[in-house]
GROMACS .gro file of C-alpha atoms in nm:
model
  195
    1GLY     CA    1   3.495  -6.643   2.918
    2GLY     CA    2   3.327  -6.437   2.645
    3GLY     CA    3   3.395  -6.112   2.831
    4GLY     CA    4   3.776  -6.151   2.810
    5GLY     CA    5   3.776  -6.119   2.433
    6GLY     CA    6   3.583  -5.794   2.449
    7ALA     CA    7   3.829  -5.644   2.699
    8ALA     CA    8   4.126  -5.747   2.485
    9ALA     CA    9   3.965  -5.595   2.176
   10ALA     CA   10   3.894  -5.272   2.362
   11ARG     CA   11   4.255  -5.261   2.489
   12ALA     CA   12   4.389  -5.322   2.136
   13GLU     CA   13   4.167  -5.046   2.003
   14LYS     CA   14   4.288  -4.807   2.276
   15ASP     CA   15   4.654  -4.894   2.197
   16ALA     CA   16   4.594  -4.839   1.826
   17TYR     CA   17   4.431  -4.504   1.895
   18GLU     CA   18   4.718  -4.392   2.121
   19GLN     CA   19   4.970  -4.492   1.854
   20PHE     CA   20   4.768  -4.300   1.596
   21GLU     CA   21   4.755  -3.996   1.828
   22GLU     CA   22   5.129  -4.015   1.880
   23VAL     CA   23   5.194  -4.028   1.505
   24MET     CA   24   4.957  -3.737   1.444
   25TRP     CA   25   5.118  -3.532   1.721
   26SER     CA   26   5.466  -3.600   1.591
   27MET     CA   27   5.362  -3.502   1.238
   28ASP     CA   28   5.193  -3.189   1.363
   29GLY     CA   29   5.439  -3.101   1.636
   30THR     CA   30   5.777  -3.162   1.482
   31ASP     CA   31   5.723  -3.057   1.123
   32MET     CA   32   5.733  -2.688   1.196
   33THR     CA   33   6.011  -2.728   1.451
   34ASP     CA   34   6.225  -2.903   1.191
   35THR     CA   35   6.157  -2.625   0.943
   36VAL     CA   36   6.233  -2.346   1.190
   37GLU     CA   37   6.549  -2.521   1.315
   38ALA     CA   38   6.668  -2.566   0.956
   39ALA     CA   39   6.611  -2.194   0.900
   40ASP     CA   40   6.788  -2.101   1.224
   41GLY     CA   41   7.081  -2.324   1.128
   42LEU     CA   42   7.136  -2.124   0.807
   43ARG     CA   43   7.125  -1.775   0.959
   44GLY     CA   44   7.470  -1.616   0.952
   45GLU     CA   45   7.612  -1.886   0.722
   46ILE     CA   46   7.805  -1.817   0.403
   47GLU     CA   47   7.568  -1.819   0.104
   48PRO     CA   48   7.622  -2.141  -0.097
   49VAL     CA   49   7.685  -1.948  -0.420
   50GLU     CA   50   7.750  -2.262  -0.625
   51SER     CA   51   7.386  -2.367  -0.571
   52TRP     CA   52   7.273  -2.079  -0.794
   53SER     CA   53   7.408  -2.266  -1.096
   54SER     CA   54   7.120  -2.517  -1.062
   55LEU     CA   55   6.872  -2.238  -1.144
   56ARG     CA   56   6.723  -2.137  -1.479
   57ASP     CA   57   6.537  -1.820  -1.561
   58ALA     CA   58   6.194  -1.818  -1.729
   59SER     CA   59   6.357  -1.844  -2.074
   60GLY     CA   60   6.540  -2.159  -1.963
   61ALA     CA   61   6.881  -1.988  -1.958
   62PRO     CA   62   7.119  -2.088  -1.678
   63ILE     CA   63   7.175  -1.843  -1.394
   64THR     CA   64   7.488  -1.782  -1.192
   65TRP     CA   65   7.550  -1.610  -0.860
   66LEU     CA   66   7.687  -1.311  -1.054
   67ASP     CA   67   7.363  -1.283  -1.255
   68ALA     CA   68   7.168  -1.268  -0.930
   69THR     CA   69   7.387  -0.990  -0.789
   70VAL     CA   70   7.380  -0.756  -1.092
   71ARG     CA   71   7.139  -0.513  -0.924
   72GLY     CA   72   7.337  -0.507  -0.602
   73GLY     CA   73   7.230  -0.626  -0.263
   74PRO     CA   74   7.088  -0.734  -0.048
   75ILE     CA   75   6.912  -1.012  -0.235
   76PHE     CA   76   6.562  -1.093  -0.113
   77ALA     CA   77   6.501  -1.452  -0.225
   78VAL     CA   78   6.151  -1.593  -0.176
   79ALA     CA   79   6.152  -1.970  -0.218
   80ASP     CA   80   5.849  -2.197  -0.232
   81PRO     CA   81   5.930  -2.567  -0.271
   82ARG     CA   82   5.571  -2.648  -0.372
   83GLY     CA   83   5.541  -2.423  -0.674
   84GLY     CA   84   5.214  -2.426  -0.865
   85ALA     CA   85   4.912  -2.210  -0.781
   86ALA     CA   86   5.042  -2.091  -0.442
   87PHE     CA   87   5.368  -1.975  -0.601
   88ALA     CA   88   5.174  -1.800  -0.878
   89GLN     CA   89   4.991  -1.592  -0.618
   90ILE     CA   90   5.317  -1.510  -0.439
   91LEU     CA   91   5.464  -1.390  -0.772
   92ARG     CA   92   5.163  -1.169  -0.845
   93ASP     CA   93   5.187  -1.012  -0.498
   94LEU     CA   94   5.564  -0.959  -0.526
   95ASN     CA   95   5.521  -0.808  -0.872
   96SER     CA   96   5.264  -0.554  -0.756
   97LYS     CA   97   5.418  -0.466  -0.418
   98VAL     CA   98   5.797  -0.490  -0.441
   99GLY     CA   99   5.909  -0.576  -0.793
  100GLY     CA  100   6.202  -0.354  -0.883
  101ALA     CA  101   6.200  -0.180  -0.547
  102SER     CA  102   6.529  -0.053  -0.419
  103PRO     CA  103   6.754  -0.137  -0.236
  104GLY     CA  104   6.849  -0.481  -0.351
  105SER     CA  105   6.708  -0.744  -0.578
  106VAL     CA  106   6.398  -0.958  -0.544
  107VAL     CA  107   6.411  -1.313  -0.675
  108ALA     CA  108   6.148  -1.585  -0.654
  109ILE     CA  109   6.251  -1.951  -0.670
  110SER     CA  110   6.037  -2.261  -0.716
  111PRO     CA  111   6.051  -2.612  -0.867
  112ASP     CA  112   5.822  -2.497  -1.151
  113SER     CA  113   5.968  -2.544  -1.499
  114PRO     CA  114   6.092  -2.242  -1.698
  115SER     CA  115   5.802  -2.288  -1.944
  116ASP     CA  116   5.550  -2.280  -1.657
  117LEU     CA  117   5.716  -1.960  -1.526
  118ARG     CA  118   5.697  -1.808  -1.877
  119LYS     CA  119   5.324  -1.885  -1.905
  120LEU     CA  120   5.266  -1.745  -1.559
  121ALA     CA  121   5.460  -1.427  -1.636
  122LYS     CA  122   5.254  -1.370  -1.949
  123LYS     CA  123   4.919  -1.453  -1.788
  124SER     CA  124   4.984  -1.246  -1.475
  125GLN     CA  125   5.171  -0.964  -1.654
  126ILE     CA  126   5.476  -1.004  -1.434
  127ASN     CA  127   5.756  -0.764  -1.516
  128GLN     CA  128   6.058  -0.992  -1.544
  129GLU     CA  129   6.292  -0.694  -1.549
  130ARG     CA  130   6.178  -0.610  -1.197
  131LEU     CA  131   6.122  -0.957  -1.052
  132LEU     CA  132   6.362  -1.239  -1.131
  133MET     CA  133   6.167  -1.566  -1.150
  134LEU     CA  134   6.389  -1.872  -1.122
  135SER     CA  135   6.327  -2.243  -1.175
  136ASP     CA  136   6.500  -2.514  -0.973
  137ALA     CA  137   6.314  -2.788  -1.160
  138ASP     CA  138   6.610  -3.004  -1.267
  139SER     CA  139   6.827  -3.082  -0.968
  140LYS     CA  140   6.662  -2.892  -0.682
  141GLY     CA  141   7.022  -2.791  -0.600
  142TRP     CA  142   6.931  -2.445  -0.470
  143LEU     CA  143   6.628  -2.568  -0.275
  144LEU     CA  144   6.838  -2.849  -0.120
  145ALA     CA  145   7.129  -2.619  -0.029
  146HIS     CA  146   6.887  -2.380   0.142
  147LYS     CA  147   6.705  -2.660   0.328
  148CYS     CA  148   6.372  -2.597   0.155
  149VAL     CA  149   6.358  -2.964   0.053
  150GLY     CA  150   6.551  -3.269   0.163
  151PRO     CA  151   6.531  -3.587   0.367
  152LYS     CA  152   6.488  -3.407   0.700
  153VAL     CA  153   6.242  -3.145   0.578
  154ARG     CA  154   5.896  -3.279   0.652
  155ARG     CA  155   5.695  -2.967   0.592
  156PHE     CA  156   5.742  -2.760   0.281
  157THR     CA  157   5.697  -2.392   0.358
  158THR     CA  158   5.765  -2.063   0.188
  159LYS     CA  159   6.086  -1.903   0.312
  160LEU     CA  160   6.249  -1.565   0.272
  161PHE     CA  161   6.628  -1.548   0.253
  162ILE     CA  162   6.797  -1.210   0.289
  163ILE     CA  163   7.148  -1.236   0.149
  164ASP     CA  164   7.404  -0.963   0.203
  165LEU     CA  165   7.669  -0.939  -0.067
  166LYS     CA  166   8.029  -0.979   0.045
  167ALA     CA  167   8.349  -0.991  -0.161
  168GLY     CA  168   8.327  -1.300  -0.378
  169GLY     CA  169   7.998  -1.421  -0.228
  170GLY     CA  170   7.733  -1.353   0.030
  171VAL     CA  171   7.612  -1.414   0.384
  172LEU     CA  172   7.263  -1.527   0.485
  173ARG     CA  173   7.167  -1.237   0.709
  174GLU     CA  174   6.815  -1.360   0.774
  175VAL     CA  175   6.607  -1.671   0.705
  176MET     CA  176   6.235  -1.643   0.774
  177VAL     CA  177   5.973  -1.918   0.762
  178LEU     CA  178   5.651  -1.769   0.625
  179ASP     CA  179   5.354  -1.962   0.764
  180ASP     CA  180   5.125  -1.769   0.535
  181PRO     CA  181   5.277  -1.770   0.184
  182LEU     CA  182   5.049  -1.484   0.087
  183SER     CA  183   5.227  -1.262   0.340
  184ALA     CA  184   5.556  -1.297   0.146
  185ALA     CA  185   5.528  -0.968  -0.046
  186ASP     CA  186   5.439  -0.770   0.266
  187VAL     CA  187   5.727  -0.925   0.462
  188VAL     CA  188   5.972  -0.848   0.180
  189ALA     CA  189   5.845  -0.487   0.159
  190THR     CA  190   5.887  -0.443   0.536
  191GLN     CA  191   6.236  -0.595   0.533
  192MET     CA  192   6.339  -0.371   0.241
  193GLN     CA  193   6.230  -0.061   0.433
  194GLN     CA  194   6.443  -0.173   0.727
  195GLY     CA  195   6.743  -0.199   0.492
   0.00000   0.00000   0.00000
């Protein structure tokens, strides 16, 4: 009866592999779907203006919705829930390609601290008059409200939010998931040209 044990072991190994494959497929297959569905669910919604109060600028000063709308609209908000080096590159690209471009305002939002944003601005010579860098380090209120992070978000991706200004608030005209974060500046430039 020595052969029976070998067959059982092989069957157990096959089951384990199939379970592993299933887990890998679900991680690979549903992550992006969740992200895209979250983005689709926001399109056309009223902008959650109260979430802007969770943001700080690079000096650490609090930001409000009104601060974000000073230059007029639409607002092109690039959000990266990972922050760090990838966000630094996005900022450099935005600064060189679309910072201060008209129409509208370009803002970049990440969980990086205001002091990290300050260092980055200095090191990368980012013109903070042209490109509003915002930190959501404390509560992640903005990132949560815009479904960039949260219990159902399994894959953190860079997103572009185009917000049209309306009386007393705004509407999320477009929400785009950017698979390649380094394409953010080009996408923003293209969207700006389209108005």
